[in-house]
Amino acid sequence: MKRMKFSGVSFILHTFMILVIIVCLFPVLWMCVISIKTVGERVSGFAALTVLHPTLSNFGRLFELIPIWSNLYNSLFTTILGTLTTLFFCALAGFAFAKYRFPGRNALFYFVIATMMISAEAGAIPLFIIMRRLHLINSLWSLIIPRIATAVGIFYLRQYILDVPDEMIEASRIDGCSDFGIFWRIVVPIIKPALASWASITAIVRWNDFFWPLLFLNKNDKYTLMVSVSMLPVSDGLATPWSVILAGTTMVIIPSILFYLGMQLFQRSGSLAGAVKG
Amino acid sequence: MFKTLKKYRIPYLFISPFFVLFLVFQLIPIIWTTFISFTEWKGLGSPVWVGLDNYRLMTQDYMVADAFWNTLLYWIAGIIGILLFALMIALCLNSSRLKFHKFFKTASFLPYVCASVAMGLIFGMLFDENAGLINEIIITFGGDRVPWLTSSAFSKIPVIILFNWRITPWFTIIILSGLLNISREYYEAATVDGANIVQQFFYITVPLLRNIMFFCMLTITVDTWKMFNESYILPGPGSSNTSLFQLIYQSAFKTFKLGYASALSVILILILLVISIVQFAIRRRQGEV
């Protein structure tokens, strides 16, 4: 009798989770299906779910509508450079907050945390003017520089650096290692798992970034892929076929899914779950 | 002062990038925006001081009222929907009875990986009045076509669904990490004492999860009040589903009313400030009880 009851609970549990997974995956799978349909095929209602003549022509059409190669380069440049710089500077600040004692340390750290409640978006108008004065409008650096050190990143990496044993740091200091040397040769190698999981989150966020590129970039060939894709519905007159639009979204979504799954394989399970400790 | 700086120059140097960037790209813009909000300015020439005119104008503008109520709705729907589903999914993922644990965890995180703008285009098609799959399903079950994105009554719903769909996995992971930190011993002890699952949930899980839930609520608050992508990519008729931040963007960069848009930004900052102070105050009182 008791066994019956338990299997009932686990039945509900699995049914619920399967429903969740369907809701999570369906829009993405549906997108992939439509993106390989010919323009003439029906894309409405349930008819959308069957593919009679799979084709890659929609992707070909994309190359005619938007400057894909330069957009892709822009997206990759900001994602990669943005992620690397933010990792470096957040880890450096996290290291200082975790392992040094200096006047005002706690107050400054609480200040960093408090800034999370203010969004940079609130100052978007002057920020645009500042970027124009710095001649960074239409420059990819406008997307990288403001977020070189973020509050969340510092908070997250500090949590991990706290766990680095003080003895190791002291020992290397006695051996004559410089402060930056300790950071680079001792701390960074130890927190590599945390850096990897933070890097994958940051890279995904940067790749998906939309508002800032929309604001700071205003030429077709300067756009990131995300901005170009968002304009697909109006880029072929007003009548871009849906299968072409969804080919565009496939092209930005599938790489980030593959990247995420790849990172999952390389990481030990649960390292993402530790993303926010305490 | 100078001596302290010299003695501790290395840690100060290491944390300085954040503070310099915060000053230049956040603090100065926010102070500057407050100044612009008292002026009329088209971006060229010099701003004309108009005092509180922008704020007065705002109270009579129906678009501001729309944007405010929409964003308030997005916020409430976000807090309730996201926390509820994230908690339920996290509890399932944390259950020892769940098989294929790794698969479920990985797959349920995927929406967060997908770009909101790209998903917005997809949701726009799913919710299309004539060709969308959602209406097709409703008709199959005997309902009528719903004008999701073409009527002001319904146009907020796709935005809410898109936002909650995409952002829930992030909070699932955060809540799950909180659940993993709760020692199994508590539950074992409670089981020995004869507490059932429901009692265990309310007397062990809920109290120990309070900090995490509070953190999630603050984050959702900031995220919803600065929502832009979702309502931008799924526009309804007029300002029926415009978010406050989207209205700021439109007034500033489409119609070039920089003073007016800045006044709206100041209001946005004040709203966020008030909400976070209230949330901290409530939490403090709860902590004392």
Tab-separated table of C-alpha atoms in Angstrom, chain A residues 6 9-10 13-14 16-18 20-21 23-28 30-31 34 42-49 89 92-97 100-105 108-109 111-112 115-134 136 145-151 154-155 179-180 183 198 201 204-205 207-212 214-215 226 229-233 242-243 245-246 249 252-253 256-257 260-261 264-265 267-278, chain B residues 4 8 10-19 21-22 24-34 36 41 43-44 85 88-93 95-100 102-119 121-126 128 130-133 136-137 140 165-166 169-170 173-174 176-178 180-181 197 211-212 215 218-219 221-222 226 228-229 232-233 245 248-249 252-253 257-263 265-266 268-269 272-273 275-276 279-280:
chain	number	residue	atom	x	y	z
A	6	PHE	CA	4.983	6.602	-3.378
A	9	VAL	CA	3.824	10.929	-6.028
A	10	SER	CA	6.624	10.175	-8.430
A	13	LEU	CA	6.377	14.578	-10.304
A	14	HIS	CA	7.475	13.169	-13.642
A	16	PHE	CA	4.729	17.782	-14.201
A	17	MET	CA	8.379	17.893	-15.233
A	18	ILE	CA	7.596	16.471	-18.674
A	20	VAL	CA	7.514	21.778	-18.090
A	21	ILE	CA	10.033	20.434	-20.597
A	23	VAL	CA	6.601	24.107	-22.624
A	24	CYS	CA	10.318	24.929	-22.521
A	25	LEU	CA	11.318	23.165	-25.717
A	26	PHE	CA	8.251	23.419	-27.929
A	27	PRO	CA	8.677	27.015	-29.185
A	28	VAL	CA	12.306	26.296	-30.079
A	30	TRP	CA	8.633	24.623	-33.684
A	31	MET	CA	10.928	27.430	-34.837
A	34	ILE	CA	9.329	26.216	-39.763
A	42	ARG	CA	1.554	26.559	-44.931
A	43	VAL	CA	2.939	27.841	-41.666
A	44	SER	CA	-0.381	28.448	-39.910
A	45	GLY	CA	-1.919	26.407	-37.122
A	46	PHE	CA	-1.206	22.694	-36.867
A	47	ALA	CA	-0.168	22.541	-40.532
A	48	ALA	CA	3.026	24.255	-39.414
A	49	LEU	CA	4.197	21.077	-37.753
A	89	PHE	CA	38.185	42.755	-13.857
A	92	LEU	CA	40.414	41.079	-9.724
A	93	ALA	CA	37.945	43.155	-7.692
A	94	GLY	CA	36.502	40.004	-6.113
A	95	PHE	CA	40.027	39.010	-5.095
A	96	ALA	CA	40.641	42.389	-3.444
A	97	PHE	CA	37.321	42.241	-1.546
A	100	TYR	CA	42.704	42.073	1.470
A	101	ARG	CA	41.944	44.120	4.545
A	102	PHE	CA	41.704	47.810	3.818
A	103	PRO	CA	39.797	50.777	5.257
A	104	GLY	CA	36.211	50.949	3.992
A	105	ARG	CA	36.223	47.431	2.594
A	108	LEU	CA	32.513	49.668	-0.409
A	109	PHE	CA	31.361	46.089	-0.872
A	111	PHE	CA	27.910	49.836	-2.052
A	112	VAL	CA	28.739	47.491	-4.926
A	115	THR	CA	24.222	49.388	-7.161
A	116	MET	CA	22.443	46.260	-8.391
A	117	MET	CA	19.175	47.995	-7.482
A	118	ILE	CA	19.871	50.846	-9.890
A	119	SER	CA	19.780	49.927	-13.532
A	120	ALA	CA	22.139	51.576	-15.980
A	121	GLU	CA	19.137	51.830	-18.295
A	122	ALA	CA	17.737	54.665	-16.165
A	123	GLY	CA	20.580	56.871	-17.382
A	124	ALA	CA	20.290	55.834	-21.023
A	125	ILE	CA	19.802	59.371	-22.351
A	126	PRO	CA	22.967	60.984	-20.930
A	127	LEU	CA	24.788	57.730	-21.600
A	128	PHE	CA	24.020	58.145	-25.282
A	129	ILE	CA	25.374	61.702	-25.149
A	130	ILE	CA	28.507	60.543	-23.320
A	131	MET	CA	29.079	57.847	-25.936
A	132	ARG	CA	28.651	60.419	-28.699
A	133	ARG	CA	31.221	62.713	-27.067
A	134	LEU	CA	33.602	59.759	-26.719
A	136	LEU	CA	31.869	55.505	-29.504
A	145	ILE	CA	33.598	49.289	-21.846
A	146	PRO	CA	30.628	50.195	-19.572
A	147	ARG	CA	30.285	46.599	-18.406
A	148	ILE	CA	33.944	45.746	-17.907
A	149	ALA	CA	33.331	45.361	-14.164
A	150	THR	CA	29.822	44.450	-13.024
A	151	ALA	CA	28.422	44.277	-9.495
A	154	ILE	CA	32.239	40.857	-8.449
A	155	PHE	CA	29.744	39.470	-5.926
A	179	ASP	CA	50.153	40.835	-5.676
A	180	PHE	CA	49.163	40.495	-9.289
A	183	PHE	CA	46.071	36.653	-8.414
A	198	TRP	CA	30.325	32.724	-14.974
A	201	ILE	CA	26.363	32.941	-18.377
A	204	ILE	CA	24.978	34.112	-23.330
A	205	VAL	CA	23.785	37.415	-21.869
A	207	TRP	CA	25.162	37.424	-27.234
A	208	ASN	CA	21.466	38.018	-26.433
A	209	ASP	CA	22.013	41.688	-25.625
A	210	PHE	CA	19.537	43.857	-27.494
A	211	PHE	CA	18.818	47.242	-25.954
A	212	TRP	CA	22.361	48.626	-25.843
A	214	LEU	CA	19.970	49.069	-30.581
A	215	LEU	CA	20.841	52.326	-28.849
A	226	MET	CA	20.427	40.340	-32.631
A	229	VAL	CA	17.259	39.736	-36.683
A	230	SER	CA	14.844	41.940	-34.739
A	231	MET	CA	14.410	44.032	-37.876
A	232	LEU	CA	13.784	41.060	-40.171
A	233	PRO	CA	9.973	41.510	-40.249
A	242	TRP	CA	7.627	33.854	-41.650
A	243	SER	CA	9.855	30.964	-42.572
A	245	ILE	CA	12.149	35.342	-40.073
A	246	LEU	CA	12.296	32.095	-38.146
A	249	THR	CA	15.888	33.482	-35.096
A	252	VAL	CA	20.838	33.329	-33.222
A	253	ILE	CA	19.216	30.828	-30.849
A	256	SER	CA	23.658	29.779	-27.851
A	257	ILE	CA	21.857	26.501	-27.086
A	260	TYR	CA	25.268	26.083	-23.358
A	261	LEU	CA	25.019	22.316	-23.876
A	264	GLN	CA	27.317	21.636	-19.527
A	265	LEU	CA	29.339	18.698	-20.817
A	267	GLN	CA	31.418	21.323	-16.329
A	268	ARG	CA	30.946	19.102	-13.388
A	269	SER	CA	27.240	18.838	-12.688
A	270	GLY	CA	25.901	21.310	-10.206
A	271	SER	CA	28.470	24.010	-10.747
A	272	LEU	CA	25.789	26.215	-12.257
A	273	ALA	CA	23.529	25.516	-9.312
A	274	GLY	CA	26.229	27.006	-7.103
A	275	ALA	CA	26.001	30.224	-9.101
A	276	VAL	CA	24.478	32.061	-6.174
A	277	LYS	CA	25.699	30.879	-2.846
A	278	GLY	CA	23.907	32.175	0.228
B	4	THR	CA	46.317	55.265	3.727
B	8	TYR	CA	46.595	50.045	0.615
B	10	ILE	CA	46.965	47.535	-4.378
B	11	PRO	CA	43.454	46.503	-3.235
B	12	TYR	CA	42.178	49.987	-4.095
B	13	LEU	CA	43.732	49.649	-7.533
B	14	PHE	CA	42.096	46.235	-8.026
B	15	ILE	CA	38.602	47.472	-7.166
B	16	SER	CA	38.956	50.836	-8.892
B	17	PRO	CA	37.711	49.794	-12.377
B	18	PHE	CA	34.237	49.136	-11.007
B	19	PHE	CA	34.010	52.481	-9.241
B	21	LEU	CA	32.948	52.817	-14.572
B	22	PHE	CA	30.075	53.212	-12.114
B	24	VAL	CA	31.137	57.583	-15.532
B	25	PHE	CA	28.446	55.281	-16.911
B	26	GLN	CA	25.860	55.168	-14.107
B	27	LEU	CA	26.133	57.870	-11.459
B	28	ILE	CA	26.915	60.828	-13.722
B	29	PRO	CA	24.210	59.811	-16.246
B	30	ILE	CA	21.613	59.545	-13.482
B	31	ILE	CA	22.489	62.951	-12.011
B	32	TRP	CA	22.624	64.405	-15.502
B	33	THR	CA	19.255	62.895	-16.395
B	34	THR	CA	17.742	64.550	-13.319
B	36	ILE	CA	17.736	67.326	-18.119
B	41	TRP	CA	15.793	69.789	-25.025
B	43	GLY	CA	19.446	67.052	-28.219
B	44	LEU	CA	20.847	69.925	-30.265
B	85	PHE	CA	6.831	28.175	-11.168
B	88	MET	CA	7.680	24.278	-8.080
B	89	ILE	CA	10.263	23.271	-10.691
B	90	ALA	CA	13.114	23.652	-8.226
B	91	LEU	CA	11.315	21.456	-5.664
B	92	CYS	CA	10.809	18.785	-8.341
B	93	LEU	CA	14.435	18.969	-9.454
B	95	SER	CA	13.391	15.617	-5.191
B	96	SER	CA	15.320	12.379	-4.828
B	97	ARG	CA	12.461	10.578	-6.592
B	98	LEU	CA	13.074	12.376	-9.891
B	99	LYS	CA	14.775	10.238	-12.518
B	100	PHE	CA	16.845	11.642	-15.428
B	102	LYS	CA	20.458	15.925	-15.242
B	103	PHE	CA	18.295	15.882	-18.390
B	104	PHE	CA	15.396	17.683	-16.726
B	105	LYS	CA	17.672	20.257	-15.194
B	106	THR	CA	19.497	21.017	-18.440
B	107	ALA	CA	16.348	21.089	-20.584
B	108	SER	CA	14.376	23.293	-18.200
B	109	PHE	CA	17.162	25.890	-18.260
B	110	LEU	CA	17.076	26.288	-22.040
B	111	PRO	CA	14.524	29.154	-22.261
B	112	TYR	CA	16.949	31.396	-20.409
B	113	VAL	CA	19.600	30.718	-23.049
B	114	CYS	CA	17.296	31.846	-25.880
B	115	ALA	CA	17.399	35.510	-26.823
B	116	SER	CA	14.250	37.361	-25.756
B	117	VAL	CA	14.067	39.276	-29.026
B	118	ALA	CA	14.251	36.151	-31.177
B	119	MET	CA	11.737	34.376	-28.946
B	121	LEU	CA	9.324	36.995	-32.985
B	122	ILE	CA	8.399	33.348	-32.452
B	123	PHE	CA	5.779	34.168	-29.804
B	124	GLY	CA	4.395	36.831	-32.129
B	125	MET	CA	3.753	34.085	-34.636
B	126	LEU	CA	2.378	31.603	-32.090
B	128	ASP	CA	-1.020	35.500	-34.327
B	130	ASN	CA	-5.416	34.105	-37.775
B	131	ALA	CA	-2.485	31.782	-38.290
B	132	GLY	CA	-1.139	31.260	-34.774
B	133	LEU	CA	-1.004	27.876	-33.152
B	136	GLU	CA	-5.804	26.927	-33.442
B	137	ILE	CA	-5.624	25.011	-30.158
B	140	THR	CA	-9.976	22.787	-31.403
B	165	TRP	CA	8.722	31.824	-19.874
B	166	ARG	CA	12.221	33.086	-20.536
B	169	PRO	CA	14.679	29.069	-15.390
B	170	TRP	CA	17.174	31.581	-14.021
B	173	ILE	CA	18.495	27.601	-10.628
B	174	ILE	CA	18.879	30.178	-7.860
B	176	LEU	CA	17.530	25.147	-6.436
B	177	SER	CA	20.918	26.248	-5.121
B	178	GLY	CA	19.125	27.444	-1.979
B	180	LEU	CA	20.666	22.213	-2.029
B	181	ASN	CA	22.108	24.215	0.847
B	197	ILE	CA	5.738	16.394	3.412
B	211	ASN	CA	16.657	34.935	2.048
B	212	ILE	CA	16.868	33.425	-1.419
B	215	PHE	CA	16.883	38.091	-3.341
B	218	LEU	CA	14.453	42.165	-5.679
B	219	THR	CA	15.976	40.922	-8.930
B	221	THR	CA	11.532	43.834	-9.488
B	222	VAL	CA	14.487	45.486	-11.225
B	226	LYS	CA	13.282	48.052	-16.837
B	228	PHE	CA	12.116	46.620	-22.839
B	229	ASN	CA	12.784	43.748	-25.272
B	232	TYR	CA	9.217	46.196	-27.962
B	233	ILE	CA	9.175	43.060	-30.078
B	245	PHE	CA	11.148	51.974	-20.099
B	248	ILE	CA	11.280	56.446	-22.210
B	249	TYR	CA	13.178	55.056	-25.199
B	252	ALA	CA	13.946	60.159	-26.162
B	253	PHE	CA	15.143	58.522	-29.357
B	257	LYS	CA	11.748	64.889	-26.242
B	258	LEU	CA	14.838	64.417	-24.087
B	259	GLY	CA	13.561	66.504	-21.162
B	260	TYR	CA	10.295	64.619	-20.973
B	261	ALA	CA	12.003	61.229	-21.299
B	262	SER	CA	14.458	62.199	-18.558
B	263	ALA	CA	11.581	63.115	-16.260
B	265	SER	CA	13.582	58.139	-16.080
B	266	VAL	CA	13.630	60.013	-12.775
B	268	LEU	CA	11.446	55.109	-12.843
B	269	ILE	CA	14.431	55.505	-10.520
B	272	LEU	CA	12.639	51.342	-7.939
B	273	LEU	CA	13.990	53.162	-4.896
B	275	ILE	CA	9.970	49.500	-3.884
B	276	SER	CA	13.349	48.393	-2.596
B	279	GLN	CA	10.854	45.498	0.592
B	280	PHE	CA	13.812	45.945	2.932
